[in-house]
Amino acid sequence: MTSDTRLADVIVKLPDRSTCRIQRRLVIKRGTAEPSKPEYHCALPTGEPVSWLGDGKYRLPDGSIAVAVAHRPPAP
């Protein structure tokens, strides 16, 4: 089984109107027996996991909900 990954940065707005960056990695696992399934692995730059809720919303480790306002490839 092989996998492909793509990394992107998502800028989100928090309830207090501040912003932060989330690193979102799309992982596509390719197997011979089943179709490929994309998965998102999201984290803060510090490595703390973030839950993707869909529809541009993310749950941060402290439980707050953030909304995506921009999307960009990460800086080299």
mmCIF file of C-alpha atoms in Angstrom:
data_model
loop_
_atom_site.group_PDB
_atom_site.id
_atom_site.type_symbol
_atom_site.label_atom_id
_atom_site.label_comp_id
_atom_site.label_asym_id
_atom_site.label_seq_id
_atom_site.Cartn_x
_atom_site.Cartn_y
_atom_site.Cartn_z
ATOM 1 C CA MET A 1 0.000 0.000 0.000
ATOM 2 C CA THR A 2 1.320 3.444 -0.880
ATOM 3 C CA SER A 3 0.106 6.889 0.066
ATOM 4 C CA ASP A 4 0.283 10.387 -1.357
ATOM 5 C CA THR A 5 0.239 13.495 0.824
ATOM 6 C CA ARG A 6 -0.285 17.209 0.274
ATOM 7 C CA LEU A 7 0.337 19.859 2.913
ATOM 8 C CA ALA A 8 -1.479 23.184 3.057
ATOM 9 C CA ASP A 9 -1.914 25.973 5.564
ATOM 10 C CA VAL A 10 -5.384 27.107 6.577
ATOM 11 C CA ILE A 11 -5.880 30.447 8.303
ATOM 12 C CA VAL A 12 -8.828 30.322 10.692
ATOM 13 C CA LYS A 13 -10.705 32.964 12.651
ATOM 14 C CA LEU A 14 -11.370 32.222 16.313
ATOM 15 C CA PRO A 15 -14.452 33.313 18.294
ATOM 16 C CA ASP A 16 -12.453 36.244 19.776
ATOM 17 C CA ARG A 17 -11.780 37.414 16.165
ATOM 18 C CA SER A 18 -8.074 36.557 16.296
ATOM 19 C CA THR A 19 -6.564 34.263 13.677
ATOM 20 C CA CYS A 20 -4.230 31.282 13.732
ATOM 21 C CA ARG A 21 -2.706 28.855 11.260
ATOM 22 C CA ILE A 22 -3.612 25.184 10.950
ATOM 23 C CA GLN A 23 -1.463 22.752 9.005
ATOM 24 C CA ARG A 24 -3.755 20.465 7.033
ATOM 25 C CA ARG A 25 -2.360 17.377 5.355
ATOM 26 C CA LEU A 26 -4.414 15.430 2.837
ATOM 27 C CA VAL A 27 -3.419 11.773 2.919
ATOM 28 C CA ILE A 28 -4.631 9.474 0.150
ATOM 29 C CA LYS A 29 -3.965 5.809 0.807
ATOM 30 C CA ARG A 30 -3.800 3.701 -2.308
ATOM 31 C CA GLY A 31 -4.405 -0.013 -2.071
ATOM 32 C CA THR A 32 -5.109 -2.666 -4.628
ATOM 33 C CA ALA A 33 -8.229 -4.158 -3.013
ATOM 34 C CA GLU A 34 -10.209 -1.007 -2.214
ATOM 35 C CA PRO A 35 -10.606 2.464 -3.740
ATOM 36 C CA SER A 36 -8.378 5.259 -2.437
ATOM 37 C CA LYS A 37 -9.777 7.119 0.573
ATOM 38 C CA PRO A 38 -8.708 10.701 1.306
ATOM 39 C CA GLU A 39 -8.168 11.665 4.960
ATOM 40 C CA TYR A 40 -7.333 15.040 6.487
ATOM 41 C CA HIS A 41 -4.808 15.231 9.333
ATOM 42 C CA CYS A 42 -4.887 18.690 10.918
ATOM 43 C CA ALA A 43 -2.645 20.221 13.571
ATOM 44 C CA LEU A 44 -1.465 23.496 14.991
ATOM 45 C CA PRO A 45 2.154 24.415 14.169
ATOM 46 C CA THR A 46 3.020 23.204 17.700
ATOM 47 C CA GLY A 47 1.831 19.705 16.740
ATOM 48 C CA GLU A 48 -1.395 19.701 18.773
ATOM 49 C CA PRO A 49 -4.136 17.875 16.842
ATOM 50 C CA VAL A 50 -7.100 19.786 15.433
ATOM 51 C CA SER A 51 -10.399 18.173 14.377
ATOM 52 C CA TRP A 52 -11.779 19.022 10.952
ATOM 53 C CA LEU A 53 -15.566 19.340 11.275
ATOM 54 C CA GLY A 54 -16.237 19.903 7.576
ATOM 55 C CA ASP A 55 -17.717 22.985 5.931
ATOM 56 C CA GLY A 56 -14.595 25.046 6.713
ATOM 57 C CA LYS A 57 -14.857 24.539 10.484
ATOM 58 C CA TYR A 58 -12.226 23.183 12.872
ATOM 59 C CA ARG A 59 -12.269 22.274 16.578
ATOM 60 C CA LEU A 60 -9.110 23.409 18.345
ATOM 61 C CA PRO A 61 -7.557 21.544 21.311
ATOM 62 C CA ASP A 62 -9.216 23.949 23.795
ATOM 63 C CA GLY A 63 -12.654 23.077 22.343
ATOM 64 C CA SER A 64 -13.243 26.361 20.520
ATOM 65 C CA ILE A 65 -14.568 26.299 16.963
ATOM 66 C CA ALA A 66 -12.614 28.173 14.297
ATOM 67 C CA VAL A 67 -13.765 29.070 10.773
ATOM 68 C CA ALA A 68 -11.459 29.020 7.743
ATOM 69 C CA VAL A 69 -10.891 32.416 6.150
ATOM 70 C CA ALA A 70 -7.914 31.663 3.851
ATOM 71 C CA HIS A 71 -6.053 28.712 2.392
ATOM 72 C CA ARG A 72 -2.504 28.689 1.051
ATOM 73 C CA PRO A 73 0.400 26.363 0.395
ATOM 74 C CA PRO A 74 2.914 26.400 3.258
ATOM 75 C CA ALA A 75 6.016 28.558 3.143
ATOM 76 C CA PRO A 76 9.144 26.677 2.026
#
